[in-house]
mmCIF file of C-alpha atoms in Angstrom:
data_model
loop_
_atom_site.group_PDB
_atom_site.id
_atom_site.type_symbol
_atom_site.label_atom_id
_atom_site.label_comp_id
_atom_site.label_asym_id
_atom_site.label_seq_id
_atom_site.Cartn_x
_atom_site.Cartn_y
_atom_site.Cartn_z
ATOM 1 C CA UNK A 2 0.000 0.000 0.000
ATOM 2 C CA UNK A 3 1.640 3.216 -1.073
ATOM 3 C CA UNK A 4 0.384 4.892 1.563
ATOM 4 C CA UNK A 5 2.419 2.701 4.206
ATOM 5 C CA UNK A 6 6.111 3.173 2.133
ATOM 6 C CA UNK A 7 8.330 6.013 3.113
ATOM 7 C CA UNK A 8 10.541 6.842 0.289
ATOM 8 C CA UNK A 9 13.931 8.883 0.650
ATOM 9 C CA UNK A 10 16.286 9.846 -2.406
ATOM 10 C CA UNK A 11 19.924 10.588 -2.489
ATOM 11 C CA UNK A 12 23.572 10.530 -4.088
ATOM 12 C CA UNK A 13 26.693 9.376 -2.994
ATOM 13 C CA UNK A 14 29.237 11.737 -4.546
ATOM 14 C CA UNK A 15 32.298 10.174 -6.631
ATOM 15 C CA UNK A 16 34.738 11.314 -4.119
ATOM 16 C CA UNK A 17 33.833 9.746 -1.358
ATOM 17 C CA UNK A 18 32.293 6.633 -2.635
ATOM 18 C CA UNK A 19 34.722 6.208 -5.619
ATOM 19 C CA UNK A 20 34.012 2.659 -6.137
ATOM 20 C CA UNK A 21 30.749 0.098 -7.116
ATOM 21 C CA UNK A 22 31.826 -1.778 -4.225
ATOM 22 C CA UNK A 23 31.389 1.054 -1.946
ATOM 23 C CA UNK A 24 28.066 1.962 -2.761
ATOM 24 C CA UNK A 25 26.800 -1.130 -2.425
ATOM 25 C CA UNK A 26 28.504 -1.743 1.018
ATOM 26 C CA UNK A 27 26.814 1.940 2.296
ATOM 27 C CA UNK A 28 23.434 0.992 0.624
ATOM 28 C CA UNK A 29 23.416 -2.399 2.336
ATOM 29 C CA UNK A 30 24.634 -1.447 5.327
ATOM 30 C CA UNK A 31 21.436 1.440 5.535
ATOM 31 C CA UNK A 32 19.207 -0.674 4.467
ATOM 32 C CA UNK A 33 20.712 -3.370 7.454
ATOM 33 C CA UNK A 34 20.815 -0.629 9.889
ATOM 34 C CA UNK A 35 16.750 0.560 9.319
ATOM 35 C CA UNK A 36 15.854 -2.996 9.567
ATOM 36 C CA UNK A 37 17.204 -3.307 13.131
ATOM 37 C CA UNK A 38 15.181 0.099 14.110
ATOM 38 C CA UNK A 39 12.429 -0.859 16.624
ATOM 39 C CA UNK A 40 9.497 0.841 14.634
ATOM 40 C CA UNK A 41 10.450 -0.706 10.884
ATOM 41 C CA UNK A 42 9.221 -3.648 9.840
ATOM 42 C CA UNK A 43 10.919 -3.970 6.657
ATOM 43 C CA UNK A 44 13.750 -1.392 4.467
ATOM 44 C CA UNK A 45 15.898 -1.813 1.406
ATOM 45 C CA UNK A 46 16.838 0.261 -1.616
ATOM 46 C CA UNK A 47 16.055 0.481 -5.249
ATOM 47 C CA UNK A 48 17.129 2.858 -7.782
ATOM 48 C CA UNK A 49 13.422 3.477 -8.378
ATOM 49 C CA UNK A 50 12.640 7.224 -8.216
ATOM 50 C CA UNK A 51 9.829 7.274 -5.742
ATOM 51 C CA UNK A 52 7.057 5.699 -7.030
ATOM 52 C CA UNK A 53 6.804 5.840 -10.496
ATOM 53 C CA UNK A 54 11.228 5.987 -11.818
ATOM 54 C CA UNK A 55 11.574 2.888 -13.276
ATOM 55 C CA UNK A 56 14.708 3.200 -15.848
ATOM 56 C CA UNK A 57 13.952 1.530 -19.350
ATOM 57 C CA UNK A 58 16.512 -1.032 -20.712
ATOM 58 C CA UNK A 59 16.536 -3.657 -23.826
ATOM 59 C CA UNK A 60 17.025 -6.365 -23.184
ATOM 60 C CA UNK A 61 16.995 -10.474 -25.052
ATOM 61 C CA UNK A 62 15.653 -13.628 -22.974
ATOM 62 C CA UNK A 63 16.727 -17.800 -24.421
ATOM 63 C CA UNK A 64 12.862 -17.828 -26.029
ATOM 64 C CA UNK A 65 14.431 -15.548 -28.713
ATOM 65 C CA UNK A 66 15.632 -16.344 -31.876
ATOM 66 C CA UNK A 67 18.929 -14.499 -32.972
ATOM 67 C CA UNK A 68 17.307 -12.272 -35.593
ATOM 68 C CA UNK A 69 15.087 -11.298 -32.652
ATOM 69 C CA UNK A 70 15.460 -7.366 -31.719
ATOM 70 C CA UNK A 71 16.244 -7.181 -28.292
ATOM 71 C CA UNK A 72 13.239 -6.225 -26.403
ATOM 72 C CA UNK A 73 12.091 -2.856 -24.551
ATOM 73 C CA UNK A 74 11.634 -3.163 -20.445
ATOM 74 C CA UNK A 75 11.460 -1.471 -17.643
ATOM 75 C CA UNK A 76 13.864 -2.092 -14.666
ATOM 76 C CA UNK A 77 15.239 -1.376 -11.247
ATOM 77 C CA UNK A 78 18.024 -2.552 -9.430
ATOM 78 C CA UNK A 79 17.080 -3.306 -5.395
ATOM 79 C CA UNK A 80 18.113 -4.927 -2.422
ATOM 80 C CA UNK A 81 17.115 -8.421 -0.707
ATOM 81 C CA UNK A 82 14.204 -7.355 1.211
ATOM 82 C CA UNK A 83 12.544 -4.831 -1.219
ATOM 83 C CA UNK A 84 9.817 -6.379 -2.214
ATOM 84 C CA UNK A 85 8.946 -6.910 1.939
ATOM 85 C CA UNK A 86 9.752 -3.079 2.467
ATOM 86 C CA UNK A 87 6.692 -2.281 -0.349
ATOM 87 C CA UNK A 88 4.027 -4.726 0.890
ATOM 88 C CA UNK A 89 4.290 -7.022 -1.653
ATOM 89 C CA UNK A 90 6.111 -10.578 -2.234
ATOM 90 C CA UNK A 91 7.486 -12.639 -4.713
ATOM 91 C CA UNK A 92 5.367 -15.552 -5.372
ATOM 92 C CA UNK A 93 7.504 -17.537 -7.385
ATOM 93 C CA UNK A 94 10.977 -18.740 -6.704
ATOM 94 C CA UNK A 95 13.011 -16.816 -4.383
ATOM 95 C CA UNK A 96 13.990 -12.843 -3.321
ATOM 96 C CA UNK A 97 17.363 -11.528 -3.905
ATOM 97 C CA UNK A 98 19.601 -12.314 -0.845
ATOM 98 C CA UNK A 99 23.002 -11.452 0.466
ATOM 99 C CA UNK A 100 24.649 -14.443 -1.592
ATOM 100 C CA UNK A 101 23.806 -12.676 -4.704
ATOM 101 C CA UNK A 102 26.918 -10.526 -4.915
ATOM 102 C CA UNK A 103 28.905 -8.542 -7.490
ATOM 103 C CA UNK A 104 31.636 -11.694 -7.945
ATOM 104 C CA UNK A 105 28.476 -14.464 -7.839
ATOM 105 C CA UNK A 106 25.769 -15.465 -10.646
ATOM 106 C CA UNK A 107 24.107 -12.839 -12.534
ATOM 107 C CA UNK A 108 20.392 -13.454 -11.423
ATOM 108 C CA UNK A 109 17.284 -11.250 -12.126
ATOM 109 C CA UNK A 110 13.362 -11.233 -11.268
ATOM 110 C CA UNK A 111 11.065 -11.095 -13.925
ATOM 111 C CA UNK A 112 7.533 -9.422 -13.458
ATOM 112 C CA UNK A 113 4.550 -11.624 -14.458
ATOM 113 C CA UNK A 114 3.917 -10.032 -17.882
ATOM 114 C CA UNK A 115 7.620 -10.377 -18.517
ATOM 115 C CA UNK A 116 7.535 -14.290 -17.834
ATOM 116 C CA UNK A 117 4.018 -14.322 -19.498
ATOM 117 C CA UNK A 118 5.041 -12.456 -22.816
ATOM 118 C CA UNK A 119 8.382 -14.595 -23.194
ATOM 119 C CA UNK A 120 7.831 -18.258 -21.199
ATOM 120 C CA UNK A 121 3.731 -18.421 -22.161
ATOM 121 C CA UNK A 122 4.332 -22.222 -22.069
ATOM 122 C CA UNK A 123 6.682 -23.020 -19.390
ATOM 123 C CA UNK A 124 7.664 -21.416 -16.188
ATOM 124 C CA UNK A 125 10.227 -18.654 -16.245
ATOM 125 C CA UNK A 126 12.186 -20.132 -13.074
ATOM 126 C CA UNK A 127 15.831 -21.256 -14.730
ATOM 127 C CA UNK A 128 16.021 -19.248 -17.812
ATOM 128 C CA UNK A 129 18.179 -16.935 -18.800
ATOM 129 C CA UNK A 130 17.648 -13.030 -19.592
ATOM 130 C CA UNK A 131 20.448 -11.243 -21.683
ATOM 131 C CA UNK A 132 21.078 -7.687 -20.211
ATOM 132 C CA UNK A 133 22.796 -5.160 -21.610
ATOM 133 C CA UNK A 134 24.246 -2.068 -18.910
ATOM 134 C CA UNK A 135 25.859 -0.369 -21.218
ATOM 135 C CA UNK A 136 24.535 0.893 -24.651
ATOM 136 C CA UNK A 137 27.325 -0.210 -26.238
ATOM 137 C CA UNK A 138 28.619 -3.180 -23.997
ATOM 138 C CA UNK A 139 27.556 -6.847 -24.753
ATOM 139 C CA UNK A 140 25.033 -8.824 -23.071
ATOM 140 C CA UNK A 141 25.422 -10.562 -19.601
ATOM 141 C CA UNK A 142 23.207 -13.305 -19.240
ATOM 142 C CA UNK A 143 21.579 -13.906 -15.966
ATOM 143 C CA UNK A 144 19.535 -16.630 -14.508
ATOM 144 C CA UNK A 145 15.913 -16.489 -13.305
ATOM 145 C CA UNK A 146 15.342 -17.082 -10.215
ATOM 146 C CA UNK A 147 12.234 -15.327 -9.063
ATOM 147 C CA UNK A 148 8.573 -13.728 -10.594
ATOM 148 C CA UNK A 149 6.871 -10.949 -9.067
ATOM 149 C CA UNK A 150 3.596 -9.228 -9.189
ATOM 150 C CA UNK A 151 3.065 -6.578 -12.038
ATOM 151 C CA UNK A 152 3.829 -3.609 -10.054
ATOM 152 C CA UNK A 153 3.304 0.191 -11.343
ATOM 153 C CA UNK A 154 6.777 0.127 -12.791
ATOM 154 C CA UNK A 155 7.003 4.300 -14.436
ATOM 155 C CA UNK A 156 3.448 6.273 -13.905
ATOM 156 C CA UNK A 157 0.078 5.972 -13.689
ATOM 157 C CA UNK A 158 -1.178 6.270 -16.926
ATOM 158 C CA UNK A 159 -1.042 3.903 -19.901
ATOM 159 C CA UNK A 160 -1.581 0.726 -18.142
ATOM 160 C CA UNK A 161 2.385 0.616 -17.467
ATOM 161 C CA UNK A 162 1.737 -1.657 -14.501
ATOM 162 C CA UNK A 163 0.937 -4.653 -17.229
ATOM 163 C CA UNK A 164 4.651 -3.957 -18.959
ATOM 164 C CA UNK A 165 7.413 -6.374 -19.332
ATOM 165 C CA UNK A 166 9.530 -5.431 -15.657
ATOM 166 C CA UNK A 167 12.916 -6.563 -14.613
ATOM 167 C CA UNK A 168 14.446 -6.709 -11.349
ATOM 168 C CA UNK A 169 18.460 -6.933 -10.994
ATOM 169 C CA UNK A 170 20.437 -7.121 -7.832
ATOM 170 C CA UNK A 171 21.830 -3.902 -6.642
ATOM 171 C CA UNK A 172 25.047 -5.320 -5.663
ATOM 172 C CA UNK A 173 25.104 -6.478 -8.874
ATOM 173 C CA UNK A 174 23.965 -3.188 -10.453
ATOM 174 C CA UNK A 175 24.954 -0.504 -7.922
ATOM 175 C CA UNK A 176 24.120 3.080 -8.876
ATOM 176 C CA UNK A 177 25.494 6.316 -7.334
ATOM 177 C CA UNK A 178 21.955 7.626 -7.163
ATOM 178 C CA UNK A 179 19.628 5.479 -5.004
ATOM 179 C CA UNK A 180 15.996 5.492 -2.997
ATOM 180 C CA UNK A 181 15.662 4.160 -0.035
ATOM 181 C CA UNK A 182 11.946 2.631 1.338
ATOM 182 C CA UNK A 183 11.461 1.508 4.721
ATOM 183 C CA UNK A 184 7.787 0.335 6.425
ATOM 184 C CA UNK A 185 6.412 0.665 9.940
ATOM 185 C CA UNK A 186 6.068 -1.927 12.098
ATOM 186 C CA UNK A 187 2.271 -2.627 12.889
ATOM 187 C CA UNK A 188 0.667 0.304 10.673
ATOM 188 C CA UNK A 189 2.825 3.361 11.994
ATOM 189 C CA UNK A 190 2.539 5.985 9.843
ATOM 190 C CA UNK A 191 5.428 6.838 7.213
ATOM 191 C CA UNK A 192 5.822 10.567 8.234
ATOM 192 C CA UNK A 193 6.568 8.897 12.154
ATOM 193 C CA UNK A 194 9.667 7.254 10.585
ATOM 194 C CA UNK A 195 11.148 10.379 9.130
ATOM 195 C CA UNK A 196 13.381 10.888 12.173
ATOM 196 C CA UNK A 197 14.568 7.356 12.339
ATOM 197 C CA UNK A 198 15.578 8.043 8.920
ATOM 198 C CA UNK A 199 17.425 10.880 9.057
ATOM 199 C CA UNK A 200 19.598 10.005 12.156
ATOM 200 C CA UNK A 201 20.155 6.516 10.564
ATOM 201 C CA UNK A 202 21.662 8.274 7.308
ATOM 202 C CA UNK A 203 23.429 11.088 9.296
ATOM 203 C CA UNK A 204 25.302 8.067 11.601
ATOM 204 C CA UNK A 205 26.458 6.966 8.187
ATOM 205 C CA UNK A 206 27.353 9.840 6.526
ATOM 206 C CA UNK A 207 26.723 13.192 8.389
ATOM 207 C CA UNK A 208 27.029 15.170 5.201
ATOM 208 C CA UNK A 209 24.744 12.959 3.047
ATOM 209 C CA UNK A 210 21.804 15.103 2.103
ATOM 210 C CA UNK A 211 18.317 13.221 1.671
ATOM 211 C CA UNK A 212 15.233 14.866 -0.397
ATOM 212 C CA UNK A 213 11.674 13.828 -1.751
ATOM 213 C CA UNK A 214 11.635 12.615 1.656
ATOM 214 C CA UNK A 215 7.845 11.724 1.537
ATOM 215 C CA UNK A 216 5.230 8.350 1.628
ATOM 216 C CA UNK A 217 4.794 6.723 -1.477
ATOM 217 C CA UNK A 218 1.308 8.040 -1.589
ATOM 218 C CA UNK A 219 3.021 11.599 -1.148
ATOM 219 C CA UNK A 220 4.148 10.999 -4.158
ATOM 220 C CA UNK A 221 1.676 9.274 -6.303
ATOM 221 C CA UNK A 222 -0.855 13.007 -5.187
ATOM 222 C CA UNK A 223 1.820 15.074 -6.412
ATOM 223 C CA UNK A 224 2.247 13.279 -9.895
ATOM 224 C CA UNK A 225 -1.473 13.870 -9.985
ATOM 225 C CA UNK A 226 -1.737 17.254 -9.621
ATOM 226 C CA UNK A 227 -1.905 18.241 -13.269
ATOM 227 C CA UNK A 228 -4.166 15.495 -13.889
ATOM 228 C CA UNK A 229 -6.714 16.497 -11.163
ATOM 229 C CA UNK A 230 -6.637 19.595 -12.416
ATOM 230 C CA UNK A 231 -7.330 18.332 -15.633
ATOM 231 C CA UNK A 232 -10.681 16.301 -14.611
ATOM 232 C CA UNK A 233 -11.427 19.053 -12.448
ATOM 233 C CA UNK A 234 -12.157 21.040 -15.382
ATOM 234 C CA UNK A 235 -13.479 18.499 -17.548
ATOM 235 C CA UNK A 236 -16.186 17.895 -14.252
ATOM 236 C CA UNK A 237 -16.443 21.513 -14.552
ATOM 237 C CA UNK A 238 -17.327 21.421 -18.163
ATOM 238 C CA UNK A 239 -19.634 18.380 -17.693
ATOM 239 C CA UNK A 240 -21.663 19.506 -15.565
ATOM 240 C CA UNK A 241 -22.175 23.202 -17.152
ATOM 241 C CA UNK A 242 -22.949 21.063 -20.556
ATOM 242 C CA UNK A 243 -25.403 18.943 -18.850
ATOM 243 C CA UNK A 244 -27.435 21.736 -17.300
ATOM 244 C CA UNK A 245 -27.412 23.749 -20.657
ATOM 245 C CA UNK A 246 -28.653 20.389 -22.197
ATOM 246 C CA UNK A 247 -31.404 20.168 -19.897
ATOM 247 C CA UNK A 248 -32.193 24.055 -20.236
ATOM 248 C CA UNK A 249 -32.080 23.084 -23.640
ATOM 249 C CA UNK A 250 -34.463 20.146 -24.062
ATOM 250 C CA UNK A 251 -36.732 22.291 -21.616
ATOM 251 C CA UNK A 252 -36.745 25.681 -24.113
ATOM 252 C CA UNK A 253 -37.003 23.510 -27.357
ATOM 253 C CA UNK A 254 -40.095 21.541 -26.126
ATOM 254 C CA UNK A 255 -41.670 24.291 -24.490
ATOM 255 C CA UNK A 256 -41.811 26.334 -27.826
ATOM 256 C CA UNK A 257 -42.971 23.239 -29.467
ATOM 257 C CA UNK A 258 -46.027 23.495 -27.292
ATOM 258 C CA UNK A 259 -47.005 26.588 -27.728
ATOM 259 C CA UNK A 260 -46.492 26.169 -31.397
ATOM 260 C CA UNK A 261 -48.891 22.937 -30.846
ATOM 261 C CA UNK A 262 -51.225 24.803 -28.701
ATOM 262 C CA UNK A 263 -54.423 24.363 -31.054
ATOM 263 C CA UNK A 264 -53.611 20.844 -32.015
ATOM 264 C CA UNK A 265 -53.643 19.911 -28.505
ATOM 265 C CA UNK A 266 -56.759 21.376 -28.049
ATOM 266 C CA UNK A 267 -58.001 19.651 -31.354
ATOM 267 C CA UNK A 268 -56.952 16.426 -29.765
ATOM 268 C CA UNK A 269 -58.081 17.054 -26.372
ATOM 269 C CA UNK A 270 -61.699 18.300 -27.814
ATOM 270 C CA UNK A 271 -61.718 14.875 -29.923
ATOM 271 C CA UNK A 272 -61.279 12.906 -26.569
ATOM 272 C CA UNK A 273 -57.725 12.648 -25.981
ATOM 273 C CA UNK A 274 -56.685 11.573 -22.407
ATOM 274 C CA UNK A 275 -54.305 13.866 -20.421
ATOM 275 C CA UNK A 276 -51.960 11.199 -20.574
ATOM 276 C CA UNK A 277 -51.838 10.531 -24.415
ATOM 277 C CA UNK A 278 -51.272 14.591 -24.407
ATOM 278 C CA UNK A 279 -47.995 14.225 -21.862
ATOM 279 C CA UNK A 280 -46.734 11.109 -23.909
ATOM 280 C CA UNK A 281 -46.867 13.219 -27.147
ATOM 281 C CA UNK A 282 -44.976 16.187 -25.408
ATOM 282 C CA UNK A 283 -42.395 14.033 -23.834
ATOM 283 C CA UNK A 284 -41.307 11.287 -26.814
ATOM 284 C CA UNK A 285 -40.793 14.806 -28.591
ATOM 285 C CA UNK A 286 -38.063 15.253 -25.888
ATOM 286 C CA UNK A 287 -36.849 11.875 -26.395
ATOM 287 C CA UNK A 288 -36.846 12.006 -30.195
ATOM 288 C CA UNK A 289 -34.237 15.044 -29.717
ATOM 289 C CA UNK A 290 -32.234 12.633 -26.932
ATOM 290 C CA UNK A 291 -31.650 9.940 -29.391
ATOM 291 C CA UNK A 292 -30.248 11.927 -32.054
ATOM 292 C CA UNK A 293 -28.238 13.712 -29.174
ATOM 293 C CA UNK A 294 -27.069 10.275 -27.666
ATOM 294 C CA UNK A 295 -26.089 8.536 -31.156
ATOM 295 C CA UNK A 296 -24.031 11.854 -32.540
ATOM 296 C CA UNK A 297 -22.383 11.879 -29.178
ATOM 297 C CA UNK A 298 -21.621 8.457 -28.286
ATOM 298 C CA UNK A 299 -20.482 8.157 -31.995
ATOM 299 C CA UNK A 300 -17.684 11.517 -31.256
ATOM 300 C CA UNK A 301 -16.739 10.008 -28.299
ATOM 301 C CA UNK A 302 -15.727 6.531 -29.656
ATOM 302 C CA UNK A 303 -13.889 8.290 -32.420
ATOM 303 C CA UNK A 304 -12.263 10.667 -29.698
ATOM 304 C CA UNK A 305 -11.375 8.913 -26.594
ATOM 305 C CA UNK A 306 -7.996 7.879 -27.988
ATOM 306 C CA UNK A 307 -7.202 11.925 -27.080
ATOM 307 C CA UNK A 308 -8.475 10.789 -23.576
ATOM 308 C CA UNK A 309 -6.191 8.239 -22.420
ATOM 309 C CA UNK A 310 -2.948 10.349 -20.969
ATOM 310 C CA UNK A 311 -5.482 11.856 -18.018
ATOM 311 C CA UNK A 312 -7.615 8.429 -17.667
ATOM 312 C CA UNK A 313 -6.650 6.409 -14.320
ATOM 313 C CA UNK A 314 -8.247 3.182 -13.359
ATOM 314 C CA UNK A 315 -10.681 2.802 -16.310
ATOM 315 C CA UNK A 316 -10.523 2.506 -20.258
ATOM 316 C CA UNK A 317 -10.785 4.719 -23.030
ATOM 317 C CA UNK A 318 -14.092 3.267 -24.295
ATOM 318 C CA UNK A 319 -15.258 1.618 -20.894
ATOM 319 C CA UNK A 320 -19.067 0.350 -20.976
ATOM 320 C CA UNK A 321 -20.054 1.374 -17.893
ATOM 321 C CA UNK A 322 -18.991 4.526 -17.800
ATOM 322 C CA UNK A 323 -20.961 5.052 -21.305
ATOM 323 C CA UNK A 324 -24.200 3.449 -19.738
ATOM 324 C CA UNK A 325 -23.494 5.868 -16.522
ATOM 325 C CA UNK A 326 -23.503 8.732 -18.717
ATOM 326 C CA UNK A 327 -26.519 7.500 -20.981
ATOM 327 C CA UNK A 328 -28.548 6.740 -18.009
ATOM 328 C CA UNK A 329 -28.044 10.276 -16.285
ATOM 329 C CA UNK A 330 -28.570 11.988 -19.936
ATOM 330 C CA UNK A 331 -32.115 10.258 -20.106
ATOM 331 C CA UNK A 332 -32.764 11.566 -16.302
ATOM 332 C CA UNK A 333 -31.707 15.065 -17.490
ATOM 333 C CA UNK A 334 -34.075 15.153 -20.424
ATOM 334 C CA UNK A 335 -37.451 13.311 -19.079
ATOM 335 C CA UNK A 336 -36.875 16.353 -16.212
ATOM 336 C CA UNK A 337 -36.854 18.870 -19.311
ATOM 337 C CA UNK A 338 -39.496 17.307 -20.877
ATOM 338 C CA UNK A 339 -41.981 16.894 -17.895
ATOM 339 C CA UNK A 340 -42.563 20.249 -17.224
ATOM 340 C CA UNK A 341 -43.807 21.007 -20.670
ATOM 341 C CA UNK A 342 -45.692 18.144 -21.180
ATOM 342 C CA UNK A 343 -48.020 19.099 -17.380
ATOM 343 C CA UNK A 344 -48.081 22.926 -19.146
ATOM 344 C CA UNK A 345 -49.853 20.895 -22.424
ATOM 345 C CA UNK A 346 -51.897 18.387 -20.225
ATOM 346 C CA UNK A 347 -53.613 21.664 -18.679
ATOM 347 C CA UNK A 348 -54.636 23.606 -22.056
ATOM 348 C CA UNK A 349 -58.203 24.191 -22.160
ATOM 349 C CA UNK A 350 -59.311 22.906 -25.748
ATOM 350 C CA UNK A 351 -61.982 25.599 -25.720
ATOM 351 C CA UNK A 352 -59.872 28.518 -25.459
ATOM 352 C CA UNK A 353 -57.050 27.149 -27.594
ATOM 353 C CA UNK A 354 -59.931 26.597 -30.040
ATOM 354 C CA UNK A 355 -60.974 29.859 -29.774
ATOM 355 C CA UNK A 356 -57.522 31.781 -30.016
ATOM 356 C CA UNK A 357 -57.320 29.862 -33.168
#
């Protein structure tokens, strides 16, 4: 839950942590020193950038042939325990653990659309996943050893959490720029952990600055800002159009009657009940909602592609959002249409016969 992760960036500069063994000595021995803290249940680091900083790589696994283009994914490089310190577990094969080191087996974690896209037949445990650091290095191959869960693995938009994911050992993978993620012990809040942070890092390296200090749900709200702001207009916008719809409906069927004033006194006079005279006034209404609810439905399959960046949590052309919006159109418009339709029940036929 992203609202039970504390999340804390920083950099360890060249000079002072010169080497790849050295950052992966200080990150595991923060990540170590968290874990013994009282009020932590579980710590490690990734190179993630809060929430949503997955790095992209390319990447080959055995399934391909070798015309095969290497393949686009998204990866981090974490810690044993990582998984733990973000609620979550792997449920196949085995977590990273201290054995995995810079001078051992290349190993990596696929994410279940990874092993799913390239092992559909088979399981992924055992096979081997070509990874290239370097944009112009060669390939090390490294062994499978564990699948996660399809985690969010960049943003929230997209449907990124269903794309091919990679996780690689830090030690075998350090990086100078890091995030570290720690959880409370028995639901304490993130913010209540800050100071356990910040002393832990300071007894480690008193000049080491830390920022985007913040729970992961901290995060996720300010990524959404623009976005809110976004569907906050677009609510905005809805609701304005729906009322001038409605207003709409109401004026256009209103004229009609009075237009129709004599023939609904004709009608009336020739026996018509009061509620053959509201039916006639209100399918009118509904005549004008049909043609309103194919044209638009129509524009709005054609356009939702234009939708998709600021969509979270449902599709593009989702069905019940359509019937939502068809059912509370229909509401709008027999509203319109009723008041009209009691004005025409209540025309006397003899004086609209008469003004005639």
């Amino acid at each position: 839950d992203p609202k039970d992760v504390l999340g804390a960036r920083f950099g360890l500069f060249e000079g002072e942590y010169p080497k790849d063994a050295d950052l992966s000595h200080f990150a595991g021995k923060l990540s170590a020193l968290l874990a013994e803290q009282k009020s932590v249940e579980a710590a490690s680091v990734t190179t993630r950038i809060e929430f949503f900083g997955s790095y992209q790589g390319m990447f080959r696994t055995d399934a391909m042939s070798d015309e095969a283009d290497d393949v686009l994914a998204y990866f981090e490089a974490v810690l044993p325990g990582y998984f733990d310190a973000i609620g979550t577990r792997v449920f196949s094969g085995r977590d990273f653990s201290e054995t995995d080191t810079a001078e051992s087996e290349p190993v990596v974690i696929v994410n279940e659309a990874f092993a799913r896209s390239h092992w559909p037949e088979g399981s992924a445990l055992g096979r081997q996943v070509g990874i290239k650091r370097e944009m112009d290095s060669g390939l090390v191959w490294a062994r499978v050893v564990g699948v996660a869960p399809n985690l969010q693995m960049l943003d929230l938009g997209g449907g990124l959490a269903e794309s091919d994911g990679l996780y690689l050992p830090f030690t075998q993978n350090p990086a100078r720029f890091m995030t570290v993620v720690l959880r409370g012990r028995n639901g304490i809040a993130p913010q209540s952990l800050i100071p356990v942070l910040r002393r832990t890092v300071k007894s480690l390296d008193p000049n080491l600055p830390l920022y985007w200090v913040r729970s992961y749900q901290d995060s996720i709200d300010h990524m959404l800002i623009p976005t809110r702001v976004v569907t906050t207009m677009f609510v905005a916008f809805g609701i304005a159009a729906l009322f001038l719809a409605g207003m709409g409906i109401f004026a256009v069927v209103t004229f009609s009657v009075n237009q129709r004033k004599s023939e609904i006194g004709i009608r009336m006079a020739l026996g018509a009940r009061v509620s053959d005279i509201k039916g006639l006034v209100v399918r009118q209404g509904f005549l004008q909602l049909v043609a309103g609810l194919v044209i638009g439905v129509g524009l709005s399959v054609l356009l939702s592609s234009l939708l998709r960046s600021v969509l979270l949590g449902v599709q593009a052309n989702d069905l019940e959002i359509y019937l939502l919006s068809i059912a509370v159109l229909t509401a709008v418009s027999t509203v319109a249409g009723v008041l009209p339709a009691r004005k025409a029940a209540r025309v006397d036929p003899m004086v609209a016969l008469r003004n005639e």
